[in-house]
Coordinates of C-alpha atoms and ligand atoms in Angstrom, one line a residue:
X1317 CA 0.0 0.0 0.0
X1318 CA 1.3 3.4 -1.0
X1319 CA 2.1 6.0 1.8
X1320 CA 0.6 9.4 1.4
X1321 CA 3.7 11.7 1.7
X1322 CA 1.9 14.9 0.9
X1323 CA 3.4 18.2 2.2
X1324 CA 1.4 21.3 1.5
X1325 CA 3.3 24.1 -0.4
X1326 CA 2.8 27.5 1.3
X1327 CA 5.2 29.8 -0.6
X1328 CA 3.6 33.1 0.6
X1329 CA 3.1 32.0 4.2
X1330 CA -0.7 31.8 3.8
X1331 CA -0.8 29.9 7.1
X1332 CA -0.1 33.3 8.9
X1333 CA -3.5 34.5 7.7
X1334 CA -5.4 31.5 9.2
X1335 CA -6.8 31.3 12.7
X1336 CA -5.9 28.4 15.0
X1337 CA -9.4 27.0 14.3
X1338 CA -8.9 27.1 10.6
X1339 CA -5.6 25.2 11.0
X1340 CA -7.2 22.7 13.3
X1341 CA -10.0 22.0 10.9
X1342 CA -7.6 21.7 7.9
X1343 CA -5.1 19.6 9.7
X1344 CA -7.7 17.2 11.1
X1345 CA -9.1 16.7 7.6
X1346 CA -5.6 16.2 6.2
X1347 CA -4.8 13.6 8.8
X1348 CA -8.1 11.7 8.3
X1349 CA -7.6 11.6 4.5
X1350 CA -4.0 10.3 4.8
X1351 CA -5.1 7.6 7.2
X1352 CA -8.5 6.6 5.9
X1353 CA -8.9 7.6 2.2
X1354 CA -5.6 7.9 0.5
X1355 CA -4.9 4.1 1.0
X1356 CA -8.1 3.1 -0.8
X1357 CA -8.8 5.9 -3.3
X1358 CA -6.9 4.4 -6.3
X1359 CA -8.7 1.1 -5.9
X1360 CA -12.2 2.7 -5.8
X1361 CA -11.3 5.0 -8.7
X1362 CA -10.3 2.0 -10.8
X1363 CA -13.5 0.2 -9.8
X1364 CA -15.5 3.3 -10.6
X1365 CA -17.2 3.2 -7.2
X1366 CA -17.7 5.8 -4.5
X1367 CA -16.2 4.4 -1.2
X1368 CA -19.3 4.7 0.9
X1369 CA -17.5 3.6 4.1
X1370 CA -15.9 7.1 4.3
X1371 CA -19.3 8.8 4.8
X1372 CA -19.2 8.8 8.7
X1373 CA -15.6 10.1 8.6
X1374 CA -16.5 12.8 6.1
X1375 CA -19.3 13.9 8.4
X1376 CA -17.0 13.9 11.4
X1377 CA -14.5 16.3 9.8
X1378 CA -17.4 18.7 9.0
X1379 CA -17.5 17.8 5.3
X1380 CA -21.4 17.9 5.2
X1381 CA -22.7 21.4 5.5
X1382 CA -19.6 23.0 7.0
X1383 CA -21.3 26.4 7.3
X1384 CA -24.8 25.2 8.3
X1385 CA -25.6 26.4 11.9
X1386 CA -25.3 24.1 14.8
X1387 CA -29.0 24.2 15.5
X1388 CA -29.6 22.2 12.3
X1389 CA -26.8 19.8 13.0
X1390 CA -24.0 21.5 11.0
X1391 CA -20.7 22.6 12.5
X1392 CA -21.4 26.3 11.9
X1393 CA -18.0 27.1 10.4
X1394 CA -16.9 30.2 8.5
X1395 CA -16.3 30.3 4.7
X1396 CA -12.5 30.0 4.9
X1397 CA -12.9 26.8 7.0
X1398 CA -15.4 25.5 4.3
X1399 CA -12.8 26.3 1.6
X1400 CA -10.0 24.6 3.4
X1401 CA -12.0 21.5 3.8
X1402 CA -12.7 21.4 0.1
X1403 CA -9.0 22.0 -0.6
X1404 CA -8.1 19.0 1.5
X1405 CA -10.8 16.7 0.0
X1406 CA -9.8 17.5 -3.6
X1407 CA -6.2 17.2 -2.7
X1408 CA -7.1 13.5 -2.3
X1409 CA -9.7 13.2 -5.1
X1410 CA -12.2 15.5 -6.9
X1411 CA -14.9 12.9 -6.5
X1412 CA -14.6 13.0 -2.7
X1413 CA -14.9 16.8 -2.8
X1414 CA -17.9 16.5 -5.2
X1415 CA -19.8 14.3 -2.8
X1416 CA -19.2 16.9 -0.1
X1417 CA -20.0 19.9 -2.4
X1418 CA -23.3 18.4 -3.6
X1419 CA -24.4 17.5 0.0
X1420 CA -23.3 20.8 1.4
X1421 CA -24.0 23.5 -1.2
X1422 CA -26.5 21.9 -3.4
X1423 CA -28.7 20.0 -1.0
X1424 CA -28.3 21.4 2.5
X1425 CA -27.9 25.0 1.4
X1426 CA -31.2 25.2 -0.5
X1427 CA -33.0 23.5 2.3
X1428 CA -31.5 25.9 4.8
X1429 CA -31.9 29.1 2.6
X1430 CA -35.1 28.4 0.8
X1431 CA -36.8 25.8 3.0
X1432 CA -39.2 26.3 5.9
X1433 CA -38.4 25.4 9.5
X1434 CA -40.1 22.0 9.3
X1435 CA -38.0 21.1 6.2
X1436 CA -34.8 22.3 7.9
X1437 CA -35.5 20.2 11.0
X1438 CA -36.6 17.1 9.0
X1439 CA -33.6 16.9 6.7
X1440 CA -30.6 19.0 7.7
X1441 CA -29.5 17.0 10.8
X1442 CA -29.6 13.7 8.9
X1443 CA -27.7 15.2 6.0
X1444 CA -25.1 16.6 8.4
X1445 CA -24.3 13.1 9.8
X1446 CA -24.5 11.4 6.4
X1447 CA -27.5 9.3 7.5
X1448 CA -29.1 10.9 4.4
X1449 CA -27.2 11.5 1.1
X1450 CA -28.6 14.1 -1.2
X1451 CA -28.4 14.9 -4.9
X1452 CA -29.2 18.1 -6.9
X1453 CA -31.1 17.8 -10.2
X1454 CA -30.7 20.8 -12.4
X1455 CA -29.0 19.6 -15.7
X1456 CA -31.2 17.8 -18.2
X1457 CA -30.2 15.8 -21.4
X1458 CA -31.0 18.9 -23.6
X1459 CA -30.3 21.7 -21.1
X1460 CA -26.8 21.9 -19.6
X1461 CA -25.3 25.4 -19.8
X1462 CA -28.8 26.7 -20.3
X1463 CA -30.8 25.3 -17.3
X1464 CA -33.5 28.0 -17.8
X1465 CA -34.7 25.9 -20.8
X1466 CA -35.6 22.9 -18.6
X1467 CA -38.6 20.9 -19.4
X1468 CA -39.0 18.9 -16.1
X1469 CA -42.4 20.1 -14.8
X1470 CA -45.0 19.6 -12.0
X1471 CA -48.7 20.1 -11.9
X1472 CA -50.8 21.0 -8.9
X1473 CA -53.2 18.1 -8.3
X1474 CA -54.9 19.7 -5.3
X1475 CA -53.5 17.6 -2.5
X1476 CA -50.1 16.9 -4.1
X1477 CA -47.8 17.8 -7.1
X1478 CA -47.3 15.5 -10.0
X1479 CA -43.7 15.6 -11.2
X1480 CA -42.5 14.5 -14.7
X1481 CA -39.2 14.7 -16.5
X1482 CA -35.6 13.6 -16.3
X1483 CA -32.3 15.0 -15.0
X1484 CA -28.9 13.8 -16.2
X1485 CA -25.3 13.9 -15.0
X1486 CA -26.3 13.9 -11.4
X1487 CA -23.6 13.4 -8.7
X1488 CA -24.6 10.9 -6.0
X1489 CA -27.9 10.0 -7.8
X1490 CA -27.5 6.2 -7.7
X1491 CA -27.5 6.1 -3.9
X1492 CA -29.1 9.3 -2.8
X1493 CA -31.9 9.2 -0.2
X1494 CA -33.3 12.6 -1.3
X1495 CA -32.9 14.8 -4.3
X1496 CA -33.4 18.6 -4.6
X1497 CA -35.0 18.8 -8.0
X1498 CA -35.6 22.0 -10.0
X1499 CA -38.8 21.9 -12.1
X1500 CA -41.3 24.3 -13.8
X1501 CA -44.9 24.8 -12.6
X1502 CA -47.8 25.3 -14.9
X1503 CA -46.9 28.9 -15.3
X1504 CA -43.3 28.0 -16.3
X1505 CA -41.8 29.3 -13.0
X1506 CA -38.9 27.3 -11.6
X1507 CA -39.3 25.8 -8.1
X1508 CA -37.2 23.4 -5.9
X1509 CA -38.9 20.2 -4.7
X1510 CA -37.5 17.6 -2.3
X1511 CA -38.0 14.1 -3.8
X1512 CA -37.4 11.1 -1.6
X1513 CA -36.2 7.7 -2.7
X1514 CA -39.1 5.3 -2.5
X1515 CA -41.6 7.7 -4.1
X1516 CA -43.4 5.7 -6.8
X1517 CA -42.2 6.6 -10.3
X1518 CA -38.8 7.9 -9.1
X1519 CA -35.7 6.0 -10.4
X1520 CA -32.0 6.8 -10.4
X1521 CA -30.1 4.8 -13.0
X1522 CA -26.3 5.0 -12.8
X1523 CA -24.2 6.4 -15.7
X1524 CA -21.4 4.1 -16.7
X1525 CA -18.3 4.5 -18.8
X1526 CA -17.0 7.7 -17.2
X1527 CA -13.2 8.1 -17.7
X1528 CA -13.2 11.0 -15.2
X1529 CA -14.4 11.4 -11.6
X1530 CA -14.7 7.6 -11.4
X1531 CA -14.7 7.6 -7.5
X1532 CA -17.9 9.6 -7.6
X1533 CA -21.2 8.0 -8.5
X1534 CA -23.1 9.8 -11.3
X1535 CA -26.5 9.0 -12.7
X1536 CA -30.0 10.2 -13.8
X1537 CA -33.1 11.2 -11.9
X1538 CA -36.2 10.1 -13.7
X1539 CA -39.7 11.2 -12.7
X1540 CA -42.6 9.3 -14.1
X1541 CA -45.8 10.7 -12.6
X1542 CA -44.2 11.1 -9.2
X1543 CA -46.6 12.2 -6.5
X1544 CA -44.7 14.8 -4.4
X1545 CA -46.3 16.0 -1.2
X1546 CA -47.0 19.7 -1.2
X1547 CA -45.0 20.2 1.9
X1548 CA -41.9 19.1 -0.1
X1549 CA -41.8 22.3 -2.2
X1550 CA -39.1 24.8 -1.1
X1551 CA -41.3 27.9 -0.3
X1552 CA -38.9 30.8 0.1
X1553 CA -37.3 31.3 -3.3
X1554 CA -38.3 30.5 -6.9
X1555 CA -37.0 31.4 -10.4
X1556 CA -33.7 30.4 -12.0
X1557 CA -31.9 32.5 -9.4
X1558 CA -32.8 29.9 -6.8
X1559 CA -30.6 27.0 -8.3
X1560 CA -28.0 29.5 -9.5
X1561 CA -27.7 30.8 -5.9
X1562 CA -26.8 27.3 -4.8
X1563 CA -24.2 27.2 -7.5
X1564 CA -22.4 30.2 -6.1
X1565 CA -21.7 28.3 -2.9
X1566 CA -20.6 25.1 -4.7
X1567 CA -18.4 27.0 -7.2
X1568 CA -16.7 28.8 -4.3
X1569 CA -15.9 25.4 -2.9
X1570 CA -14.5 24.2 -6.2
X1571 CA -12.2 27.2 -6.4
X1572 CA -10.6 26.0 -3.2
X1573 CA -10.8 22.4 -4.1
X1574 CA -8.9 22.8 -7.4
X1575 CA -6.0 24.3 -5.5
X1576 CA -5.8 21.1 -3.5
X1577 CA -5.5 19.0 -6.6
X1578 CA -2.8 21.3 -7.9
X1579 CA -0.9 21.2 -4.6
X1580 CA -0.9 17.4 -4.7
X1581 CA 0.5 17.3 -8.3
X1582 CA 3.1 19.9 -7.5
X1583 CA 4.2 18.2 -4.3
X1584 CA 4.6 14.9 -6.0
X1585 CA 6.5 16.4 -9.0
X1586 CA 8.9 18.3 -6.7
X1587 CA 9.7 15.1 -4.7
X1588 CA 10.0 13.0 -7.8
X1589 CA 12.3 15.5 -9.6
X1590 CA 14.7 15.5 -6.6
X1591 CA 14.8 11.7 -6.5
X1592 CA 14.9 10.8 -10.2
X1593 CA 18.5 10.6 -11.6
X1594 CA 19.2 11.0 -15.3
X1595 CA 22.5 11.9 -16.9
X1596 CA 24.1 11.4 -13.4
X1597 CA 22.0 14.1 -11.7
X1598 CA 18.6 14.6 -10.2
X1599 CA 16.3 15.9 -12.9
X1600 CA 15.4 18.8 -10.6
X1601 CA 18.9 20.2 -11.4
X1602 CA 18.0 20.9 -15.0
X1603 CA 16.8 24.3 -15.9
X1604 CA 13.8 23.1 -17.9
X1605 CA 12.6 21.2 -14.8
X1606 CA 13.1 24.2 -12.6
X1607 CA 11.1 26.3 -15.0
X1608 CA 8.2 23.9 -14.8
X1609 CA 8.3 23.7 -11.0
X1610 CA 8.8 27.4 -10.5
X1611 CA 5.8 28.2 -12.8
X1612 CA 3.7 25.6 -11.0
X1613 CA 4.3 27.1 -7.5
X1614 CA 3.8 30.6 -8.9
X1615 CA 0.4 29.7 -10.3
X1616 CA -0.7 27.9 -7.1
X1617 CA 0.4 30.8 -5.0
X1618 CA -1.6 33.3 -7.1
X1619 CA -4.7 31.1 -6.9
X1620 CA -4.2 30.8 -3.1
X1621 CA -4.1 34.6 -2.7
X1622 CA -7.1 35.1 -5.0
X1623 CA -9.1 32.5 -3.2
X1624 CA -8.3 33.6 0.4
X1625 CA -9.5 37.1 -0.5
X1626 CA -12.6 35.6 -2.0
X1627 CA -13.1 33.8 1.3
X1628 CA -12.9 37.0 3.2
X1629 CA -15.5 38.6 0.9
X1630 CA -17.7 35.5 1.3
X1631 CA -17.5 35.8 5.1
X1632 CA -18.6 39.4 4.9
X1633 CA -21.5 38.5 2.5
X1634 CA -19.9 40.6 -0.2
X1635 CA -18.6 38.0 -2.8
X1636 CA -20.4 38.4 -6.1
X1637 CA -21.4 35.7 -8.6
X1638 CA -18.9 37.1 -11.1
X1639 CA -16.0 37.1 -8.5
X1640 CA -16.8 33.4 -7.7
X1641 CA -16.9 32.6 -11.4
X1642 CA -13.5 34.1 -12.0
X1643 CA -12.0 32.1 -9.2
X1644 CA -13.6 28.8 -10.2
X1645 CA -12.5 29.3 -13.8
X1646 CA -9.0 30.4 -13.0
X1647 CA -8.2 27.8 -10.4
X1648 CA -9.6 24.8 -12.3
X1649 CA -7.6 25.8 -15.4
X1650 CA -4.6 26.4 -13.3
X1651 CA -4.9 23.0 -11.7
X1652 CA -5.3 21.3 -15.1
X1653 CA -2.1 23.1 -16.3
X1654 CA -0.2 22.0 -13.1
X1655 CA -1.4 18.4 -13.5
X1656 CA -0.2 18.3 -17.1
X1657 CA 3.2 19.6 -16.2
X1658 CA 3.5 17.3 -13.2
X1659 CA 2.6 14.4 -15.5
X1660 CA 5.5 15.2 -17.7
X1661 CA 7.9 15.6 -14.8
X1662 CA 7.1 12.0 -13.7
X1663 CA 8.0 10.7 -17.2
X1664 CA 6.4 7.3 -17.9
X1665 CA 5.7 6.8 -14.2
X1666 CA 3.3 9.7 -14.5
X1667 CA 0.9 7.6 -16.5
X1668 CA 0.6 4.9 -13.8
X1669 CA -1.6 4.7 -10.8
X1670 CA 1.6 4.7 -8.6
X1671 CA 1.0 8.5 -8.6
X1672 CA -2.2 10.5 -8.3
X1673 CA -1.4 12.8 -11.2
X1674 CA -3.4 11.1 -14.0
X1675 CA -6.3 10.6 -11.7
X1676 CA -6.3 14.3 -10.8
X1677 CA -5.9 15.3 -14.5
X1678 CA -8.8 13.1 -15.6
X1679 CA -11.0 14.3 -12.7
X1680 CA -10.3 17.9 -13.5
X1681 CA -11.8 17.4 -17.0
X1682 CA -15.1 17.0 -15.2
X1683 CA -14.5 19.9 -12.8
X1684 CA -13.7 22.2 -15.8
X1685 CA -17.2 21.3 -17.2
X1686 CA -19.5 21.0 -14.3
X1687 CA -20.8 23.9 -12.2
X1688 CA -20.6 26.0 -15.3
X1689 CA -18.1 25.3 -18.1
X1690 CA -14.8 27.2 -18.5
X1691 CA -16.3 29.3 -21.3
X1692 CA -19.6 30.0 -19.5
X1693 CA -17.6 31.5 -16.6
X1694 CA -15.6 33.6 -19.1
X1695 CA -18.9 34.9 -20.4
X1696 CA -20.1 35.7 -16.8
X1697 CA -17.0 37.8 -16.3
X1698 CA -17.6 39.4 -19.8
X1699 CA -21.1 40.2 -18.8
X1700 CA -20.0 41.7 -15.5
X1701 CA -17.5 44.0 -17.0
X1702 CA -19.4 45.1 -20.1
X1703 CA -23.0 44.8 -18.8
X1704 CA -23.9 42.9 -22.0
X1705 CA -24.9 39.2 -21.7
X1706 CA -23.4 37.2 -24.6
X1707 CA -24.9 33.8 -23.8
X1708 CA -27.8 34.0 -26.3
Ligands
TGC293 P1 -30.0 35.0 -16.4 O1 -31.1 35.7 -17.1 O2 -28.6 35.6 -16.4 O3 -30.4 34.8 -14.8 C1 -31.7 34.4 -14.5 C2 -32.0 34.9 -13.1 O4 -31.0 34.3 -12.1 C3 -30.3 35.4 -11.5 N1 -28.9 34.9 -11.3 C4 -28.5 34.5 -10.1 N2 -29.0 34.5 -8.9 C5 -28.3 34.0 -7.9 N3 -27.0 33.5 -8.1 C6 -26.5 33.5 -9.3 N4 -25.3 33.0 -9.5 C7 -27.2 34.0 -10.4 N5 -26.9 34.1 -11.7 C8 -28.0 34.7 -12.3 C9 -30.4 36.6 -12.5 O5 -30.2 37.8 -11.8 C10 -31.8 36.4 -13.0 O6 -32.7 36.8 -11.9 P2 -34.1 37.6 -12.3 O7 -34.7 37.9 -11.0 O8 -33.7 38.8 -13.2 O9 -34.9 36.6 -13.1 O10 -30.0 33.5 -16.8 P3 -29.6 32.9 -18.2 O11 -30.6 31.9 -18.6 O12 -29.2 33.9 -19.2 O13 -28.2 32.0 -17.8 C11 -27.1 32.6 -17.4 C12 -26.0 31.5 -17.2 C13 -25.6 30.9 -18.5 C14 -24.8 32.3 -16.5 C15 -26.5 30.4 -16.2 O14 -27.6 29.7 -16.8 C16 -25.4 29.4 -15.8 O15 -24.7 29.7 -14.9 N6 -25.3 28.3 -16.5 C17 -24.4 27.2 -16.1 C18 -25.2 26.1 -15.6 C19 -24.5 25.4 -14.5 O16 -23.5 25.9 -13.9 N7 -25.0 24.2 -14.1 C20 -24.5 23.5 -13.0 C21 -25.3 22.3 -12.7 S1 -25.0 21.6 -11.1 C22 -23.5 20.9 -11.3 O17 -22.8 20.9 -12.2 C23 -23.1 20.1 -10.1 S2 -21.6 19.3 -10.2 C24 -21.5 18.9 -8.6 C25 -20.3 18.2 -8.2 O18 -20.2 17.0 -8.4 O19 -19.4 18.9 -7.6
FAD294 P1 -23.3 22.0 -23.0 O1 -24.1 23.1 -22.3 O2 -24.0 21.3 -24.1 O3 -22.0 22.7 -23.6 C1 -21.2 22.1 -24.6 C2 -20.1 23.1 -25.0 O4 -20.7 24.3 -25.5 C3 -19.3 23.6 -23.8 O5 -17.9 23.8 -24.2 C4 -19.9 24.9 -23.5 O6 -18.9 25.8 -22.8 C5 -20.3 25.4 -24.8 N1 -21.4 26.4 -24.7 C6 -22.7 26.2 -24.3 N2 -23.4 27.4 -24.4 C7 -22.5 28.3 -24.8 C8 -22.6 29.7 -25.1 N3 -23.8 30.4 -24.9 N4 -21.5 30.3 -25.6 C9 -20.4 29.7 -25.8 N5 -20.2 28.4 -25.5 C10 -21.3 27.7 -25.1 N6 -25.5 18.7 -13.1 C11 -26.4 18.8 -12.1 O7 -27.5 19.4 -12.2 N7 -26.2 18.1 -10.9 C12 -25.1 17.4 -10.7 O8 -24.9 16.9 -9.6 C13 -24.1 17.3 -11.7 N8 -23.0 16.6 -11.6 C14 -22.1 16.4 -12.6 C15 -21.1 15.4 -12.5 C16 -20.3 15.2 -13.6 C17 -19.2 14.2 -13.5 C18 -20.4 15.9 -14.8 C19 -19.5 15.7 -16.0 C20 -21.5 16.8 -14.9 C21 -22.3 17.1 -13.8 N9 -23.4 17.9 -14.0 C22 -24.4 18.0 -12.9 C23 -23.8 18.5 -15.3 C24 -22.9 19.8 -15.6 O9 -23.3 20.9 -14.8 C25 -23.1 20.1 -17.0 O10 -22.4 19.0 -17.7 C26 -22.5 21.4 -17.4 O11 -23.4 22.4 -16.9 C27 -22.4 21.6 -19.0 O12 -23.6 21.2 -19.6 P2 -23.5 20.2 -20.9 O13 -22.6 19.0 -20.5 O14 -24.9 19.9 -21.3 O15 -22.7 21.0 -22.0

């Protein structure tokens, strides 16, 4: 079994900006990952299976709803702690971070922010402990970047709603206990509904053949005349802004997470380059290797600074959608670039599962697409600075 030798790069003394609580949360997560997840992750990745046995540990480190208040079972942490947790999880595997992101930002957040008190008390404590696993249904087969075009719909039948339609590419769907589903009412207004496993007509087939994010389960959510109780409609927000508001929180987590993946690739490349001898010297002694490593740490450091500032803004309730988009886009592209360079530094060894590089690189191909593609985020920045939307 491979030992996880990860040592976090901190070129600009970012640790000095963290509180003791931040460091405790991050270090506990790092220790748990090294002990419990790193030894099994490659195996689960190859099997294309989510390691469900990590769910209680993930809950214990605060990985489910980090910023959800304690009265609803969450740890009530700040946004920097949430970010640091995402960084540590994705340092191990993007699929691990995905499971946490979906549960926290896409299931617990809408129930907390748009739900009523009964819904909060019914679902949040069980989601915080991992007793319930949730999924988030926005994307449809014909509506990915353009979720406003969705066709999933519900009708008011008097004592219940009747839900029909299908969602695709849904993380955690194959084993979720509940799904927060976005659907249009008879007037075409988008609402969130909580659909529970076991409701007649609700199925969740798994999507196979993924060559990326293999340690995360992905599937469909199919609704064939599903009777949804009226009390399962999220009452406090409707319209496309409701699901997009959840995405702000998840995209923020991804901005931190991508740094974790990049840190792991850089750390591995630095160690390998000092140990690997060619032409009688460590390859780290060649200028071309130093250029790669120096550029990698520069890009990681820039992303760390951008993201820490975003965390401060988020804590103050001032982070905008466009700022979050910029960080998500920049950091995922940065991590992909770092992973590709790290792969080259490892030579042929870099294509094997002896190292985490190829796994990170393949995972990041999903991360650059989900939660808004690289180009959609560019257009969000473009719209913000010009005032002109260029999506349509
Ligand atoms: P547009 O007309 O711009 O906006 C419609 C309404 O929404 C408001 N709004 C937001 N509100 C809150 N937060 C945000 N981030 C918001 N962005 C927009 C907006 O103000 C407007 O409100 P109102 O009151 O005027 O009606 O909408 P559009 O149809 O032109 O689309 C804009 C666009 C393309 C940016 C948006 O559709 C978009 O972001 N598309 C990308 C879709 C996406 O990111 N899907 C992600 C699915 S979930 C997922 O991938 C999970 S992966 C999980 C994992 O495993 O980690
Ligand atoms: P499309 O929207 O068809 O885009 C295809 C290409 O066209 C992209 O390059 C895009 O940038 C480009 N494009 C589209 N519109 C424009 C435009 N206006 N201008 C310029 N270029 C444009 N969704 C959920 O709801 N819940 C989940 O839990 C979830 N988990 C996921 C897990 C994985 C592993 C993956 C891969 C996806 C997941 N998704 C989930 C779906 C994800 O959000 C969508 O894949 C993403 O939003 C892009 O949609 P699409 O794949 O349909 O691509």
